[in-house]
Amino acid sequence: MSPNPFTLVKLAFSPHKWSTRRSSSVQSMRPREQWELPVPGIYEYKPGRGWYLVEYIENADTGSVSDLGTATTAKHERLPRKVVYCKVLHRMMFETEYEDRRRFEYVKTNSSFDVQQLGFFRLDDNVTYVPCWDRFGHFIEGPYERWCVDPTTKRMRPMKFQDAVIEGQERESRRDSWERTQKQSVSDVSAPCSVCSSPSVTSLRKAKYEGRDSISTIATNSRAQGTALTTPSSGVLTSQTTSDEVNAEALHAELMKLRDP
């Protein structure tokens, strides 16, 4: 059967009809999985492009994958949304959030006096940054030094102790909490240190001080041996022999009697 000339001319001027569309079959073969992070939903892998969020799941049961067909799509964001793997936090994140947390800046490190460019990534506390990329964009494995944005210069600098973040507190409240902790650790010597968890001050005290007996030890020995002021035979302070403390006024009066007979 000879080809129809009209059909040949029609196909020659219609390049979009030269290939057969198979998008529906290819799309049905793409793997889909249900994840809980970054948000509960159905994620689809597109070859050469990565993973994308294609459906939101409302009231999703964690660990259950039997309701994939009944998942409802919530119009929170425009779908699909691309997700990438974060090597710092070791979890999947939306690409938009991932790029928003990245920051490249010229800084001076402790190991070098030269200014070099580093890439920083902001952690979940929205204050702490970690340097995890070099100037060429190559990823740097941890552990990382903690950095933060200086409130005055708006530049990156190594984080200090007063920049430590307490969840749910602002910078002023964190400073007040730290000062209150310092006052408590100084006033209450019996309590352990709240910063370094060291033993209390009283538990570190000794009964003797480098070869010299303490005051309580001297008083005990003097009562046991007997002196001119504590023995019953001397007739002085007989009422104070069973007491650990000596009345200063009574002692002064007795001494004045002995001095002026």
CSV table of C-alpha atoms in Angstrom, one decimal:
chain,number,residue,atom,x,y,z
A,1,MET,CA,0.0,0.0,0.0
A,2,SER,CA,1.5,3.3,-1.1
A,3,PRO,CA,1.6,6.1,1.5
A,4,ASN,CA,-0.9,8.9,1.2
A,5,PRO,CA,0.8,12.1,-0.1
A,6,PHE,CA,-1.6,14.3,1.8
A,7,THR,CA,-0.6,12.5,5.1
A,8,LEU,CA,3.0,13.0,4.3
A,9,VAL,CA,2.6,16.7,3.7
A,10,LYS,CA,0.6,17.1,6.9
A,11,LEU,CA,3.2,15.3,9.0
A,12,ALA,CA,6.0,17.3,7.3
A,13,PHE,CA,4.5,20.6,8.6
A,14,SER,CA,3.5,19.2,12.0
A,15,PRO,CA,6.7,18.2,13.9
A,16,HIS,CA,4.9,17.9,17.2
A,17,LYS,CA,3.1,14.8,15.8
A,18,TRP,CA,6.3,13.0,14.8
A,19,SER,CA,6.7,11.3,18.3
A,20,THR,CA,4.0,9.5,20.3
A,21,ARG,CA,3.1,11.0,23.7
A,22,ARG,CA,3.7,8.6,26.6
A,23,SER,CA,3.8,11.1,29.5
A,24,SER,CA,0.9,9.4,31.3
A,25,SER,CA,2.6,6.0,31.3
A,26,VAL,CA,6.0,7.5,32.2
A,27,GLN,CA,4.4,9.5,35.1
A,28,SER,CA,2.7,6.4,36.4
A,29,MET,CA,6.0,4.6,36.6
A,30,ARG,CA,7.6,7.2,38.8
A,31,PRO,CA,8.2,6.0,42.4
A,32,ARG,CA,6.1,7.6,45.1
A,33,GLU,CA,6.7,7.5,48.9
A,34,GLN,CA,4.9,8.8,52.0
A,35,TRP,CA,7.2,10.9,54.2
A,36,GLU,CA,6.6,12.8,57.5
A,37,LEU,CA,9.4,15.3,57.0
A,38,PRO,CA,9.6,18.1,56.0
A,39,VAL,CA,5.8,17.9,56.0
A,40,PRO,CA,3.5,14.8,55.9
A,41,GLY,CA,2.7,14.2,52.3
A,42,ILE,CA,3.3,12.1,49.1
A,43,TYR,CA,6.7,12.6,47.5
A,44,GLU,CA,7.5,11.7,43.9
A,45,TYR,CA,10.9,11.1,42.3
A,46,LYS,CA,11.5,12.7,38.9
A,47,PRO,CA,14.5,11.2,37.1
A,48,GLY,CA,17.3,13.8,36.7
A,49,ARG,CA,15.5,16.3,38.9
A,50,GLY,CA,15.1,14.8,42.4
A,51,TRP,CA,12.3,14.4,44.8
A,52,TYR,CA,9.2,16.6,44.9
A,53,LEU,CA,6.2,17.0,47.2
A,54,VAL,CA,3.2,16.4,45.1
A,55,GLU,CA,0.4,16.0,47.7
A,56,TYR,CA,-0.2,17.1,51.2
A,57,ILE,CA,-1.7,14.6,53.7
A,58,GLU,CA,-4.0,15.9,56.4
A,59,ASN,CA,-4.4,13.9,59.7
A,60,ALA,CA,-1.8,11.4,58.4
A,61,ASP,CA,-1.2,8.3,60.5
A,62,THR,CA,2.6,8.0,61.1
A,63,GLY,CA,4.0,4.8,59.7
A,64,SER,CA,0.9,3.9,57.7
A,65,VAL,CA,1.2,3.7,54.0
A,66,SER,CA,-2.2,2.0,53.2
A,67,ASP,CA,-4.0,5.3,52.6
A,68,LEU,CA,-1.9,6.6,49.8
A,69,GLY,CA,-4.9,6.6,47.4
A,70,THR,CA,-7.1,8.5,49.8
A,71,ALA,CA,-4.6,11.3,50.5
A,72,THR,CA,-6.2,14.7,50.2
A,73,THR,CA,-4.3,17.6,48.6
A,74,ALA,CA,-4.3,20.7,50.7
A,75,LYS,CA,-3.7,24.0,48.9
A,76,HIS,CA,-1.0,25.3,51.3
A,77,GLU,CA,1.6,25.9,48.7
A,78,ARG,CA,1.9,25.6,45.0
A,79,LEU,CA,2.8,22.0,44.1
A,80,PRO,CA,5.1,20.4,43.2
A,81,ARG,CA,7.7,21.6,45.7
A,82,LYS,CA,11.3,20.3,45.4
A,83,VAL,CA,13.0,18.9,48.5
A,84,VAL,CA,16.8,18.4,49.0
A,85,TYR,CA,18.8,16.5,51.6
A,86,CYS,CA,20.6,18.7,54.2
A,87,LYS,CA,24.0,17.2,55.2
A,88,VAL,CA,24.2,19.4,58.3
A,89,LEU,CA,20.9,18.5,59.9
A,90,HIS,CA,20.7,15.1,58.2
A,91,ARG,CA,17.2,15.4,57.0
A,92,MET,CA,15.1,16.5,54.0
A,93,MET,CA,14.2,20.1,53.6
A,94,PHE,CA,12.4,22.2,51.0
A,95,GLU,CA,14.8,23.8,48.6
A,96,THR,CA,13.5,27.3,49.2
A,97,GLU,CA,14.1,27.0,53.0
A,98,TYR,CA,17.5,25.4,52.3
A,99,GLU,CA,18.7,28.3,50.2
A,100,ASP,CA,17.3,30.8,52.6
A,101,ARG,CA,19.5,29.4,55.4
A,102,ARG,CA,22.7,29.6,53.4
A,103,ARG,CA,25.0,32.6,53.7
A,104,PHE,CA,28.4,33.3,52.1
A,105,GLU,CA,30.6,35.9,53.7
A,106,TYR,CA,34.2,37.0,54.0
A,107,VAL,CA,35.5,36.3,57.5
A,108,LYS,CA,38.8,36.0,59.4
A,109,THR,CA,39.3,32.6,61.0
A,110,ASN,CA,41.4,31.8,64.0
A,111,SER,CA,43.7,29.5,62.0
A,112,SER,CA,44.5,32.1,59.4
A,113,PHE,CA,45.2,35.8,59.4
A,114,ASP,CA,43.9,36.2,55.9
A,115,VAL,CA,40.3,37.0,55.1
A,116,GLN,CA,38.6,34.2,53.2
A,117,GLN,CA,35.1,33.4,52.1
A,118,LEU,CA,33.1,30.7,53.9
A,119,GLY,CA,29.6,29.4,53.5
A,120,PHE,CA,27.4,29.3,56.6
A,121,PHE,CA,24.2,27.4,57.3
A,122,ARG,CA,21.7,28.6,59.9
A,123,LEU,CA,20.5,26.0,62.4
A,124,ASP,CA,17.0,25.5,63.7
A,125,ASP,CA,17.4,28.0,66.5
A,126,ASN,CA,17.6,30.8,63.8
A,127,VAL,CA,20.7,32.3,65.6
A,128,THR,CA,23.6,29.8,65.3
A,129,TYR,CA,25.5,29.4,62.0
A,130,VAL,CA,28.0,26.7,61.2
A,131,PRO,CA,30.7,27.1,58.5
A,132,CYS,CA,30.2,24.1,56.2
A,133,TRP,CA,31.3,25.3,52.8
A,134,ASP,CA,34.7,26.6,51.6
A,135,ARG,CA,35.2,29.4,49.1
A,136,PHE,CA,34.8,27.0,46.2
A,137,GLY,CA,31.4,25.7,47.5
A,138,HIS,CA,32.8,22.3,48.6
A,139,PHE,CA,31.1,20.8,51.7
A,140,ILE,CA,33.2,20.7,54.9
A,141,GLU,CA,32.5,17.8,57.3
A,142,GLY,CA,32.0,18.6,61.0
A,143,PRO,CA,32.5,19.2,63.9
A,144,TYR,CA,31.8,22.9,63.4
A,145,GLU,CA,32.6,26.1,65.2
A,146,ARG,CA,29.5,28.0,66.1
A,147,TRP,CA,29.1,31.5,64.6
A,148,CYS,CA,26.5,34.2,64.9
A,149,VAL,CA,25.6,37.6,63.4
A,150,ASP,CA,26.9,40.5,65.5
A,151,PRO,CA,24.0,42.7,66.4
A,152,THR,CA,26.2,45.9,66.0
A,153,THR,CA,28.2,45.2,62.9
A,154,LYS,CA,25.8,42.8,61.2
A,155,ARG,CA,28.8,40.7,60.3
A,156,MET,CA,29.6,37.0,61.1
A,157,ARG,CA,31.8,36.3,64.2
A,158,PRO,CA,32.5,33.3,66.4
A,159,MET,CA,29.8,32.8,69.0
A,160,LYS,CA,30.5,33.7,72.6
A,161,PHE,CA,28.9,32.2,75.8
A,162,GLN,CA,26.5,35.1,76.2
A,163,ASP,CA,25.2,34.4,72.7
A,164,ALA,CA,24.0,30.9,73.7
A,165,VAL,CA,20.4,30.3,72.8
A,166,ILE,CA,17.7,29.1,75.3
A,167,GLU,CA,14.6,28.0,73.5
A,168,GLY,CA,11.7,30.3,73.9
A,169,GLN,CA,13.7,33.2,75.2
A,170,GLU,CA,14.8,36.5,73.7
A,171,ARG,CA,18.3,37.9,74.0
A,172,GLU,CA,17.4,40.2,77.0
A,173,SER,CA,15.7,37.4,78.9
A,174,ARG,CA,18.6,35.1,78.2
A,175,ARG,CA,20.9,37.6,79.8
A,176,ASP,CA,18.7,38.1,82.8
A,177,SER,CA,18.5,34.3,83.3
A,178,TRP,CA,22.3,34.0,83.1
A,179,GLU,CA,22.8,36.8,85.7
A,180,ARG,CA,20.2,35.2,88.0
A,181,THR,CA,22.0,31.9,87.7
A,182,GLN,CA,25.3,33.5,88.6
A,183,LYS,CA,23.9,35.2,91.7
A,184,GLN,CA,22.4,31.9,92.9
A,185,SER,CA,25.6,30.0,92.4
A,186,VAL,CA,27.5,32.6,94.5
A,187,SER,CA,25.0,33.0,97.3
A,188,ASP,CA,24.2,29.4,97.8
A,189,VAL,CA,27.6,27.7,98.5
A,190,SER,CA,26.0,24.4,99.3
A,191,ALA,CA,24.4,24.0,95.9
A,192,PRO,CA,26.5,22.6,93.0
A,193,CYS,CA,27.6,24.9,90.2
A,194,SER,CA,24.9,25.2,87.6
A,195,VAL,CA,27.4,25.9,84.8
A,196,CYS,CA,30.1,23.3,85.2
A,197,SER,CA,28.2,20.9,87.6
A,198,SER,CA,31.1,20.8,90.0
A,199,PRO,CA,30.7,19.8,93.7
A,200,SER,CA,29.5,22.3,96.2
A,201,VAL,CA,32.0,24.6,98.0
A,202,THR,CA,31.2,23.1,101.4
A,203,SER,CA,31.9,19.6,100.3
A,204,LEU,CA,35.5,20.7,99.3
A,205,ARG,CA,36.3,22.2,102.7
A,206,LYS,CA,38.7,20.3,105.0
A,207,ALA,CA,38.6,20.0,108.8
A,208,LYS,CA,42.3,21.0,109.0
A,209,TYR,CA,44.2,23.7,107.3
A,210,GLU,CA,47.7,22.6,106.3
A,211,GLY,CA,48.8,21.1,109.7
A,212,ARG,CA,46.9,23.6,111.9
A,213,ASP,CA,43.9,22.3,113.8
A,214,SER,CA,40.6,24.0,113.3
A,215,ILE,CA,38.9,26.1,116.0
A,216,SER,CA,36.4,23.4,116.8
A,217,THR,CA,39.1,20.8,117.2
A,218,ILE,CA,41.1,23.1,119.6
A,219,ALA,CA,38.0,23.8,121.7
A,220,THR,CA,37.3,20.1,122.0
A,221,ASN,CA,40.8,19.3,123.0
A,222,SER,CA,40.9,22.1,125.6
A,223,ARG,CA,37.7,20.9,127.3
A,224,ALA,CA,39.0,17.3,127.4
A,225,GLN,CA,42.4,18.3,128.9
A,226,GLY,CA,41.0,20.9,131.3
A,227,THR,CA,42.1,24.5,131.8
A,228,ALA,CA,42.0,27.2,134.5
A,229,LEU,CA,38.7,28.4,133.1
A,230,THR,CA,36.9,25.2,132.3
A,231,THR,CA,37.8,22.7,135.1
A,232,PRO,CA,35.3,22.3,137.9
A,233,SER,CA,38.1,22.5,140.5
A,234,SER,CA,39.0,26.0,139.6
A,235,GLY,CA,35.6,27.2,140.5
A,236,VAL,CA,35.4,29.5,137.5
A,237,LEU,CA,32.6,29.1,134.9
A,238,THR,CA,31.3,25.9,136.3
A,239,SER,CA,28.0,26.5,134.6
A,240,GLN,CA,29.7,26.7,131.2
A,241,THR,CA,31.5,23.3,131.3
A,242,THR,CA,28.8,21.5,129.4
A,243,SER,CA,28.2,24.3,126.8
A,244,ASP,CA,30.2,24.6,123.6
A,245,GLU,CA,30.0,28.4,123.7
A,246,VAL,CA,31.4,30.8,126.4
A,247,ASN,CA,29.6,33.9,127.5
A,248,ALA,CA,31.9,36.8,126.8
A,249,GLU,CA,30.4,39.1,129.4
A,250,ALA,CA,30.6,36.4,132.2
A,251,LEU,CA,34.2,35.7,131.2
A,252,HIS,CA,35.1,39.3,131.4
A,253,ALA,CA,33.5,39.7,134.8
A,254,GLU,CA,35.3,36.7,136.2
A,255,LEU,CA,38.6,37.9,134.8
A,256,MET,CA,38.1,41.3,136.5
A,257,LYS,CA,37.4,39.6,139.8
A,258,LEU,CA,40.7,37.7,139.5
A,259,ARG,CA,42.6,40.8,138.5
A,260,ASP,CA,41.2,43.0,141.4
A,261,PRO,CA,41.0,40.8,144.5
